[in-house]
PDB file of C-alpha atoms in Angstrom:
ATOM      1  CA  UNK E  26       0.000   0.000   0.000  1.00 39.00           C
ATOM      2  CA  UNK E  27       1.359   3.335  -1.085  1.00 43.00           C
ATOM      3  CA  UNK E  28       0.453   6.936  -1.254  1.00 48.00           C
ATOM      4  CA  UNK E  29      -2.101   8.347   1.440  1.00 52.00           C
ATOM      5  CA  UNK E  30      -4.903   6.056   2.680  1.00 60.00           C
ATOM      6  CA  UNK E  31      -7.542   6.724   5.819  1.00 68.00           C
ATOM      7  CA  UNK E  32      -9.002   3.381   7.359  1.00 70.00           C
ATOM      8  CA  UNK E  33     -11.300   3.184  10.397  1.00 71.00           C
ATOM      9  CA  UNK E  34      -9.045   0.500  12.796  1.00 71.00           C
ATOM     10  CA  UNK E  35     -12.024  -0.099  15.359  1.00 75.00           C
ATOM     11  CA  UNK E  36     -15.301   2.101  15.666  1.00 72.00           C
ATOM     12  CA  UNK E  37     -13.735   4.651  17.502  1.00 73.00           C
ATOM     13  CA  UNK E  38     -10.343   5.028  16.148  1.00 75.00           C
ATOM     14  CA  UNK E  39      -9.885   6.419  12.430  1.00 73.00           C
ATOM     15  CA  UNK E  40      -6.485   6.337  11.029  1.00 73.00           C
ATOM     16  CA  UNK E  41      -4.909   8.533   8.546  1.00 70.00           C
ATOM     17  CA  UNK E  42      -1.537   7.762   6.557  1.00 63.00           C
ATOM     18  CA  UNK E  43       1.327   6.110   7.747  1.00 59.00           C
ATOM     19  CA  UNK E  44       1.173   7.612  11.385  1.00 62.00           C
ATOM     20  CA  UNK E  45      -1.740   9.084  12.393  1.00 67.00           C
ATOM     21  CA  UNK E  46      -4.710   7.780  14.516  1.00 70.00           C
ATOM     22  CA  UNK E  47      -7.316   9.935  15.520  1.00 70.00           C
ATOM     23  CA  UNK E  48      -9.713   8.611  18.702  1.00 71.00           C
ATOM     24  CA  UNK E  49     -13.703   9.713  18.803  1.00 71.00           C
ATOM     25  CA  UNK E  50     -14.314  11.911  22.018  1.00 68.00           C
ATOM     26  CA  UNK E  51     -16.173  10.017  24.353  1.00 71.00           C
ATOM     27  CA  UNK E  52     -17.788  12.597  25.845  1.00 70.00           C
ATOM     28  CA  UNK E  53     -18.440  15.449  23.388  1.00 65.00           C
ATOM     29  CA  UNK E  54     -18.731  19.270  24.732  1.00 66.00           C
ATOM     30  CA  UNK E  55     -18.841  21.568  22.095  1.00 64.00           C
ATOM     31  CA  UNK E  56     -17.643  24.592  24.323  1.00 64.00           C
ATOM     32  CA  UNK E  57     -14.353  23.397  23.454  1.00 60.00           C
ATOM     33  CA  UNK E  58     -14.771  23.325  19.977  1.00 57.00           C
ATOM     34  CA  UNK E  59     -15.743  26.840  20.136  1.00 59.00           C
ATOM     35  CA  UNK E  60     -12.200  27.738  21.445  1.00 57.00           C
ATOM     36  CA  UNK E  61     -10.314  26.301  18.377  1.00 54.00           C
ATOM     37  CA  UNK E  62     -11.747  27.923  15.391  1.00 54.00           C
ATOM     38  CA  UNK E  63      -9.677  29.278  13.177  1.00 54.00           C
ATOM     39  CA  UNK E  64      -9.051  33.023  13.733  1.00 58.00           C
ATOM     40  CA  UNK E  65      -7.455  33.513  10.387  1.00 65.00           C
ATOM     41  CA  UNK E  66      -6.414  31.003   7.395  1.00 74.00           C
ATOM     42  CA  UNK E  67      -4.945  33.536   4.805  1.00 88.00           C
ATOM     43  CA  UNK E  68      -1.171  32.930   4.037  1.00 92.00           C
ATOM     44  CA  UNK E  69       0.469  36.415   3.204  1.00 94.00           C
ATOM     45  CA  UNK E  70       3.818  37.818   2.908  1.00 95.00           C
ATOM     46  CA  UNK E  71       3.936  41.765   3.656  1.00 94.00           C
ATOM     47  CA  UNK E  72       7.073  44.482   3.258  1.00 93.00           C
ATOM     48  CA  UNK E  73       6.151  46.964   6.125  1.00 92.00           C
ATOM     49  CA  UNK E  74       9.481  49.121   5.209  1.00 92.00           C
ATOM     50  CA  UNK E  75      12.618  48.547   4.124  1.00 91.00           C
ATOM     51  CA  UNK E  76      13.492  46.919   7.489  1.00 92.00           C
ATOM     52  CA  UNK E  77      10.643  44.589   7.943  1.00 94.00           C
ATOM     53  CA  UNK E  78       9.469  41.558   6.073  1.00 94.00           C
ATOM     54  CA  UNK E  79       6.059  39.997   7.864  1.00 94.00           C
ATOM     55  CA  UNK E  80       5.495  36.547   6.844  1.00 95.00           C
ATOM     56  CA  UNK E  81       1.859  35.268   8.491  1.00 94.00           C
ATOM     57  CA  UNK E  82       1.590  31.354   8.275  1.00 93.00           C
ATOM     58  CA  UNK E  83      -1.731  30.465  10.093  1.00 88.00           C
ATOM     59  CA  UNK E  84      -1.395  26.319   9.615  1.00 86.00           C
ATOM     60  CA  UNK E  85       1.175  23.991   8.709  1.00 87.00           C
ATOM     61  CA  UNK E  86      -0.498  21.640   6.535  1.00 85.00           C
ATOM     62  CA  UNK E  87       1.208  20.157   2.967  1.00 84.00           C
ATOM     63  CA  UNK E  88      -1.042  22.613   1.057  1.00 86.00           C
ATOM     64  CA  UNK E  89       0.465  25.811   3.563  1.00 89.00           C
ATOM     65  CA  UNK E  90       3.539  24.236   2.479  1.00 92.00           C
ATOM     66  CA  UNK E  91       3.132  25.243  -1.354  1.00 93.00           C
ATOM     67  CA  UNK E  92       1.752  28.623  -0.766  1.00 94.00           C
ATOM     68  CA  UNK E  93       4.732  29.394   1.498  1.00 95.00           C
ATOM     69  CA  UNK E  94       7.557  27.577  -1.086  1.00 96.00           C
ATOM     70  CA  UNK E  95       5.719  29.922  -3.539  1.00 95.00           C
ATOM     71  CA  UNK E  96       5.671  33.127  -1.607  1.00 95.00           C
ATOM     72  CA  UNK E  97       9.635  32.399  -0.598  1.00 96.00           C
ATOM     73  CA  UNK E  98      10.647  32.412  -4.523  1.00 96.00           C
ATOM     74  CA  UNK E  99       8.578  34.986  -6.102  1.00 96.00           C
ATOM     75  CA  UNK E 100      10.432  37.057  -3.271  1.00 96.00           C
ATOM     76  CA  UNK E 101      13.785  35.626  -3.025  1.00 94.00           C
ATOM     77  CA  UNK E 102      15.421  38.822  -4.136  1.00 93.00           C
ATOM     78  CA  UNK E 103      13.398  41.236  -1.671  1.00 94.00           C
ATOM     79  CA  UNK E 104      14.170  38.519   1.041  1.00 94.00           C
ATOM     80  CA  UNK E 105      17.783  38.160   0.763  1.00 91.00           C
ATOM     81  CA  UNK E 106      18.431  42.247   1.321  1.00 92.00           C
ATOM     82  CA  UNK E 107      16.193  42.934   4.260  1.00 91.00           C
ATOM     83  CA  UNK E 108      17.115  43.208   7.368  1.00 91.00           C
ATOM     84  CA  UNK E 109      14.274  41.721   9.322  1.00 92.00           C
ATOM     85  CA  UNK E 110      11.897  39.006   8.474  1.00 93.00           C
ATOM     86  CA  UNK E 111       9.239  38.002  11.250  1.00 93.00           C
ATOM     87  CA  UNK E 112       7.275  34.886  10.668  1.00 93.00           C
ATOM     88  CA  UNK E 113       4.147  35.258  12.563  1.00 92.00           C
ATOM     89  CA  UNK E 114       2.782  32.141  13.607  1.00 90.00           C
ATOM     90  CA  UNK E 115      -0.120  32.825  15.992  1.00 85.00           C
ATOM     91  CA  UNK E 116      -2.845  30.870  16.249  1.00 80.00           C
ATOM     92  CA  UNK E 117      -0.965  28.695  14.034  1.00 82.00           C
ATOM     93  CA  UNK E 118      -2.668  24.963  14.310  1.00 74.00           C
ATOM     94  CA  UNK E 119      -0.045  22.803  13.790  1.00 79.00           C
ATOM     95  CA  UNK E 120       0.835  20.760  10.926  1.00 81.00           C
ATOM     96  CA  UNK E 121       4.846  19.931   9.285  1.00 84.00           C
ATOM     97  CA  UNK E 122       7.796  21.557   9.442  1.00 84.00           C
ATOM     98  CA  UNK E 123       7.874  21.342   6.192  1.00 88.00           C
ATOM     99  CA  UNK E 124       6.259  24.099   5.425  1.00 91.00           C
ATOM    100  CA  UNK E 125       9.469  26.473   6.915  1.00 92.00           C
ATOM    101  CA  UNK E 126      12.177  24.382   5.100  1.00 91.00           C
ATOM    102  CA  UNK E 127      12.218  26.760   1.908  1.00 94.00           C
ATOM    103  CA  UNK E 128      12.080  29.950   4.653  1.00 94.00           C
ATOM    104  CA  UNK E 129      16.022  28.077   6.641  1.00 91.00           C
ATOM    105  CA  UNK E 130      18.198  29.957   4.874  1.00 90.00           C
ATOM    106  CA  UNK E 131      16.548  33.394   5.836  1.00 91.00           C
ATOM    107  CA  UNK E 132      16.887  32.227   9.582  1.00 88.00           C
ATOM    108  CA  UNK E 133      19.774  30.851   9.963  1.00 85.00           C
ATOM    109  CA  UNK E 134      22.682  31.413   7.646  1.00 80.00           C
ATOM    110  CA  UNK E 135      25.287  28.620   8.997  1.00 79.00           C
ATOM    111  CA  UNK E 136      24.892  25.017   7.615  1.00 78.00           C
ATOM    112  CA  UNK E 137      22.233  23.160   8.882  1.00 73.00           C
ATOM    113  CA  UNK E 138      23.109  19.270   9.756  1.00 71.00           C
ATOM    114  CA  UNK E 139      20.212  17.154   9.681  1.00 66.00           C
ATOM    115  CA  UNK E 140      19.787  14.103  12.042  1.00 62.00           C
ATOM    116  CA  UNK E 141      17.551  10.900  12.962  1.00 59.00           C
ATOM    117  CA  UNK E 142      14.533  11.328  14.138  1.00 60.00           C
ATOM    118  CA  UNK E 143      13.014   8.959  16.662  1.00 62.00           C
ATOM    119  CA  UNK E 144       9.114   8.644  17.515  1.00 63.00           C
ATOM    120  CA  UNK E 145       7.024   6.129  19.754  1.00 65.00           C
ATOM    121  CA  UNK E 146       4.919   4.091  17.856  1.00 69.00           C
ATOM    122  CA  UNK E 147       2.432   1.709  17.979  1.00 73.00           C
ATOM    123  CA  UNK E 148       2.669  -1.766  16.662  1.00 73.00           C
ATOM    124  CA  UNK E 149      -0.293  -0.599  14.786  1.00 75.00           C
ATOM    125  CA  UNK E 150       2.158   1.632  13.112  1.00 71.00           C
ATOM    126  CA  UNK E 151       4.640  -0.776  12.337  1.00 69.00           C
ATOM    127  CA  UNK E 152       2.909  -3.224  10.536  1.00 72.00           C
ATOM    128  CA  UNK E 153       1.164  -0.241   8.139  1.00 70.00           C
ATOM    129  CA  UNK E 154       4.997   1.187   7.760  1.00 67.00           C
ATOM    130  CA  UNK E 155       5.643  -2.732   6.655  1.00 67.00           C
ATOM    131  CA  UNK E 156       2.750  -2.753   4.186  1.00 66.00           C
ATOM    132  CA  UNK E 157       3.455   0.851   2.675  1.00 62.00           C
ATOM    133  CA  UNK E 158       6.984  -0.508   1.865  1.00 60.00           C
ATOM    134  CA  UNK E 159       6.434  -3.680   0.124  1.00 63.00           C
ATOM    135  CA  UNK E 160       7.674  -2.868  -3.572  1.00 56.00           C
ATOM    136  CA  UNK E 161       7.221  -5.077  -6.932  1.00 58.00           C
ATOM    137  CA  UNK E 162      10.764  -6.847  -7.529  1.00 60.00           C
ATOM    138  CA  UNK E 163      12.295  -4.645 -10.386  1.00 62.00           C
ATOM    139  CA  UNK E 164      12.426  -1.516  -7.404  1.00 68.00           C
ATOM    140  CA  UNK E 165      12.922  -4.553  -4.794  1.00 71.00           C
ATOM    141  CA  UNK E 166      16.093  -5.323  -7.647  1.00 75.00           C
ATOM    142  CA  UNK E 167      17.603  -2.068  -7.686  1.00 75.00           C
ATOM    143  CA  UNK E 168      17.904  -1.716  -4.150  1.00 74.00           C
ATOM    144  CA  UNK E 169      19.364  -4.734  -3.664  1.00 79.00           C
ATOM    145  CA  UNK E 170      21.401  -3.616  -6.451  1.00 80.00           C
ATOM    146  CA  UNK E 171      22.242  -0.422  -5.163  1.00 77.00           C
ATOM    147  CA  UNK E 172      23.165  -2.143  -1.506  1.00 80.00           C
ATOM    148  CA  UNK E 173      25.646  -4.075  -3.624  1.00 84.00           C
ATOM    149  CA  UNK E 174      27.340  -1.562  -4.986  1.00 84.00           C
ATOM    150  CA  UNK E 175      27.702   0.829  -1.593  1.00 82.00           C
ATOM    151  CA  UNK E 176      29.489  -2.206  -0.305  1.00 83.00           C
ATOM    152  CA  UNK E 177      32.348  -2.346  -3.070  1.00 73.00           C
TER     153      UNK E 177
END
């Protein structure tokens, strides 16, 4: 199984891609809902002056991604010569960091090193990561191909 799939493991537990489960609320109270709606949505990148860049990014989701990758190269040039860039993240409901990667070099100017990441998981989790990977054998042949060659 590849790409992006949503199953429903049990009545009360819905799970979406490779690592994300979502419970039902046993005991609904819409008060709280109340408290999370979204104040704003837009994505929007504003000069105030010469000094001061104002990037708003409301959500992190893959599609706040392209609207930020976007926003980042149509004003690469602006970008690189001011002084100050703010990225305004209020009220910002969470998503991938992702959606920052194209705004790195604008925050920190040093090389970045990358590293492992580790996460708890369920076992849930690990058999669906074992599913998503199962490949036909001419991919399953060029890895094994390619792990060949790394080792000469």
């Amino acid at each position: 199984m590849t790409g992006i799939f949503s199953y429903f493991l049990s009545e009360d537990t819905l799970v979406t891609g490779l690592q994300y489960k979502w419970y039902k609320i046993k005991d609904y109270q819409p008060q709280y809902l109340q408290k999370l709606i979204l104040v704003e949505d837009k994505i929007s990148l504003t000069k105030i002056d010469t000094n001061f860049i104002i990037i708003k990014i409301p959500r992190s989701d893959f599609q706040a991604k392209h609207i930020v990758d976007s926003l980042v190269e149509s004003n690469k040039e602006v970008l690189g010569k001011i002084p100050n860039l703010i990225i305004d993240i209020r009220n910002n409901t969470g998503g991938t960091w992702a959606v920052y990667k194209s705004l790195f070099p604008y925050i920190y100017t040093n090389p970045m090193v990358g590293g492992e990441q580790m996460r708890k998981c369920s076992n849930d989790f690990i058999e669906k990561q074992k599913e998503a990977v199962k490949l036909d054998k001419k991919i399953q042949l060029c890895i094994n191909f390619y792990r060949k060659m790394r080792q000469h």
